[in-house]
Tab-separated table of C-alpha atoms in Angstrom:
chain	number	residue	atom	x	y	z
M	30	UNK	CA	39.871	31.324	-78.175
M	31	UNK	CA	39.821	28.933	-75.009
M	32	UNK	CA	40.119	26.099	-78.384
M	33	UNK	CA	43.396	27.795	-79.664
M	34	UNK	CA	44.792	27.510	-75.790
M	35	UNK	CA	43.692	23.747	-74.823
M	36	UNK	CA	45.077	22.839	-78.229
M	37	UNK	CA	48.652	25.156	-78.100
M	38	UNK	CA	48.817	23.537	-74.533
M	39	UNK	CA	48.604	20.139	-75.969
M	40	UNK	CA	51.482	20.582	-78.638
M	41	UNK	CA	53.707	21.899	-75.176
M	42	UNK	CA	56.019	19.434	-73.661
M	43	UNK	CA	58.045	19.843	-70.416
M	44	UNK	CA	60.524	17.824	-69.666
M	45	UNK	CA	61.197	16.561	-66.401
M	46	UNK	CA	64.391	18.441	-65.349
M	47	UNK	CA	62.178	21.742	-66.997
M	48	UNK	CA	59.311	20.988	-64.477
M	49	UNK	CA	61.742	20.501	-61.777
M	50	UNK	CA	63.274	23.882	-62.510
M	51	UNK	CA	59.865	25.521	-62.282
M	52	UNK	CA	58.550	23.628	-59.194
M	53	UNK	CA	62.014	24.443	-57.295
M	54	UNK	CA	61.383	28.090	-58.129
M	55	UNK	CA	58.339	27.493	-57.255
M	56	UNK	CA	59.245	26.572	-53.672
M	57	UNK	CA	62.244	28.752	-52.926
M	58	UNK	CA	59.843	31.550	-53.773
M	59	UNK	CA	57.421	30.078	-50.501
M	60	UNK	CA	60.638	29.640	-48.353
M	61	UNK	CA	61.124	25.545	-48.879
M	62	UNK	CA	63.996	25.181	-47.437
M	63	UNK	CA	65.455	22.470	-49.758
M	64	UNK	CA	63.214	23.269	-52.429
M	65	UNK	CA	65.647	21.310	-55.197
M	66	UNK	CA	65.161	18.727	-53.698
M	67	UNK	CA	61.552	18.361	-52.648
M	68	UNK	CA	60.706	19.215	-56.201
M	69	UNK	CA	62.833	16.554	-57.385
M	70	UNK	CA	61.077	14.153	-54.901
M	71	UNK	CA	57.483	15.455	-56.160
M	72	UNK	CA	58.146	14.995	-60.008
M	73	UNK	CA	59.905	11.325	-58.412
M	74	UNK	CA	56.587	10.681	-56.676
M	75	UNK	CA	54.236	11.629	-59.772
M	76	UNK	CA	56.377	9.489	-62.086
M	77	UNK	CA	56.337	6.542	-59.922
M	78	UNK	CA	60.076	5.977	-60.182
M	79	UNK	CA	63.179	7.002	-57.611
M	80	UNK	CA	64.991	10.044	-57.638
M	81	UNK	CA	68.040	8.554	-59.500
M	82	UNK	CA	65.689	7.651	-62.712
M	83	UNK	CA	64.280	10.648	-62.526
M	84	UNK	CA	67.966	12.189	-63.114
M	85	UNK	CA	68.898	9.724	-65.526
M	86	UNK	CA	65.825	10.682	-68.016
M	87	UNK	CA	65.739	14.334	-67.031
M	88	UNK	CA	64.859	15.580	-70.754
M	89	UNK	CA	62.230	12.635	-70.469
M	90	UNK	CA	59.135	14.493	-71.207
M	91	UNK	CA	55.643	14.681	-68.713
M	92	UNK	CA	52.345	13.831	-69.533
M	93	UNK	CA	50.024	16.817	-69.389
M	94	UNK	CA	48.281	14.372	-66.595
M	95	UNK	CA	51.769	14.057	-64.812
M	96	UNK	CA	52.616	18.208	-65.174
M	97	UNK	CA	48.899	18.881	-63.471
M	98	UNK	CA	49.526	16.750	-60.937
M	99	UNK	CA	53.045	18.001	-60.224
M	100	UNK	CA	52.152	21.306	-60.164
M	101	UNK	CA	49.152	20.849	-58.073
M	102	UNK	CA	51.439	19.060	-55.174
M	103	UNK	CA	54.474	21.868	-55.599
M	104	UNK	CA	51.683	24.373	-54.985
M	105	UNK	CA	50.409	22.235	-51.486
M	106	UNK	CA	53.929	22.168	-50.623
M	107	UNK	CA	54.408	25.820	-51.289
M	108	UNK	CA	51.464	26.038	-48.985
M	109	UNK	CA	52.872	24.264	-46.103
M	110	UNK	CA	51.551	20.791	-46.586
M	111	UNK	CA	54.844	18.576	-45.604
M	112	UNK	CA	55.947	16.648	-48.510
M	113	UNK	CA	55.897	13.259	-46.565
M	114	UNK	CA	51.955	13.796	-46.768
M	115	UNK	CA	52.175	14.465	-50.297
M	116	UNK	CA	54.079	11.360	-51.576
M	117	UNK	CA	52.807	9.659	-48.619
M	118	UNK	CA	56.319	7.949	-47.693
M	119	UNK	CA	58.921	8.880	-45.006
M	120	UNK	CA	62.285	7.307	-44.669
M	121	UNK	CA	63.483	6.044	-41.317
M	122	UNK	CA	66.382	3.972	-40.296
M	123	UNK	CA	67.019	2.949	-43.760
M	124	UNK	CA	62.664	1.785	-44.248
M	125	UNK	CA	60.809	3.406	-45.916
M	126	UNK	CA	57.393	4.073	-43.861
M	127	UNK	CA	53.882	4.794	-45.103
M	128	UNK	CA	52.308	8.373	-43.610
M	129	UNK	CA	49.110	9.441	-43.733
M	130	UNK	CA	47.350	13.020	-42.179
M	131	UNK	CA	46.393	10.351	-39.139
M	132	UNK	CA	50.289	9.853	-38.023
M	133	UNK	CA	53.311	12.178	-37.183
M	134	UNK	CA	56.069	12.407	-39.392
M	135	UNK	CA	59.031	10.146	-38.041
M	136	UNK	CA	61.733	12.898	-37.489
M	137	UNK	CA	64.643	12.136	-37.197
M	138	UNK	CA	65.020	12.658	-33.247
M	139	UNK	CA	63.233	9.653	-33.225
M	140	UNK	CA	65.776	7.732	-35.211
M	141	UNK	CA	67.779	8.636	-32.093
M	142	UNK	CA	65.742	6.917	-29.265
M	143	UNK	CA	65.544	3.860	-31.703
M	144	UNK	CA	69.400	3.627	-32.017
M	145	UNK	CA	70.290	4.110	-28.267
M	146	UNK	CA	67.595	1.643	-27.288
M	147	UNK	CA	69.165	-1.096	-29.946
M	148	UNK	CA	72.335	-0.352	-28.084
M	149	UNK	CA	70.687	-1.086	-24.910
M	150	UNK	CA	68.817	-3.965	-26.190
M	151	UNK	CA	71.456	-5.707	-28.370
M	152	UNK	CA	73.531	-6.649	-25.238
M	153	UNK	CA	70.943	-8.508	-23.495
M	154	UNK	CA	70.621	-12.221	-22.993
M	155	UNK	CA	66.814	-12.494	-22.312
M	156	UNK	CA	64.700	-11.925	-25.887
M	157	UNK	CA	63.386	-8.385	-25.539
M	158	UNK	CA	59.940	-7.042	-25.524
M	159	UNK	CA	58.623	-3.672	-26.872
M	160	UNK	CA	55.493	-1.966	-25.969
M	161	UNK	CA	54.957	1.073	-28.294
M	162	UNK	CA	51.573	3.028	-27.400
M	163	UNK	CA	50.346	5.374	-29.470
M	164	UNK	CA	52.498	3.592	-32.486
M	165	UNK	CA	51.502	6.220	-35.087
M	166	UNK	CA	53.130	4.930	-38.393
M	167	UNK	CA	54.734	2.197	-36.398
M	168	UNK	CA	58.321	2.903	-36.855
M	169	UNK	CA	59.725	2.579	-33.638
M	170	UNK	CA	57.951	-0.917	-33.328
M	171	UNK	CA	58.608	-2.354	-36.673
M	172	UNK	CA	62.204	-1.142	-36.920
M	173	UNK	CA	63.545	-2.497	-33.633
M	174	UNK	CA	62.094	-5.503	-34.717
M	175	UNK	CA	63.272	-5.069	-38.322
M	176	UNK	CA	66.966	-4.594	-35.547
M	177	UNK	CA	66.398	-6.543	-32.940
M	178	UNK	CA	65.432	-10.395	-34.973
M	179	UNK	CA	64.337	-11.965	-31.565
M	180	UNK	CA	62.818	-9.223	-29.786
M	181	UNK	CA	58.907	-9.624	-29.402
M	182	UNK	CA	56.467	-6.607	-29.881
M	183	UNK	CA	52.903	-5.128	-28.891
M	184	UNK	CA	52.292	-1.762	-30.803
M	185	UNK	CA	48.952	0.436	-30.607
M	186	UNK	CA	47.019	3.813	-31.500
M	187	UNK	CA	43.915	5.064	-31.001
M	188	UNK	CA	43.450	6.037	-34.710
M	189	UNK	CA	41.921	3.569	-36.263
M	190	UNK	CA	43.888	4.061	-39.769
């Protein structure tokens, strides 16, 4: 019998908007809060493409490899597990940042502090220097430098990833 299932499963395709649909289901049924869109960003992530080709070949169909593995993160999301761990990318001023289990999430509160201290910083005559301790991802660092083109910076964390 288990032969009759492995092989019906193989002659099943789901299309990409289809496994979208189920993941976002999926998630709304945990309490994701944008569940469309975080199970747009999964199937995104497991393709290896951006969001916008995933919309563009929606009826594209999945690989049984690329279904398993998008239905294995939707269920760690469902669980909790933040999505920036799962694709292992976070946005953040306009960069995109990697994240691992070893750093924080930038939020964007942070995006705040960076902002007001590029207004501060912008207006000065003297090159700047930053000191960012306990750096984490290093987004504050590297995108006041990636801001601030003659500002000088010193960035560290105890974790050694």
């Amino acid at each position: 019998m288990q032969g009759k299932t492995a092989r019906y499963k193989e002659l099943m395709t789901t299309s990409i908007a289809q496994a979208i649909l189920q993941g976002t289901h999926c998630l709304r049924k945990a309490g994701v809060a944008e569940a469309r869109r975080e199970a747009g960003s999964l199937a995104a992530h497991v393709v290896g493409r951006n969001r916008s080709f995933i919309m563009a070949h929606a009826d594209d169909s999945l690989t049984a490899e690329q279904l398993d593995t998008l239905r294995a993160f939707v269920e760690r999301r469902a669980q909790g597990e933040p999505l920036q761990y799962l694709t292992g990318h976070q946005e953040f001023f306009g960069l995109d940042f990697e994240v691992t289990r070893d750093v924080l999430i930038p939020r964007p509160e942070t995006e705040l502090l960076v902002e007001t201290a590029v207004k501060l910083l912008s207006n000065s005559e003297a090159a700047s220097f930053i000191c960012d301790v306990g750096t984490g991802s290093g987004c504050v660092a590297v995108t006041l430098l990636h801001e601030l083109p003659h500002a000088r910076a010193v960035a560290s964390d105890i974790s050694p990833a």
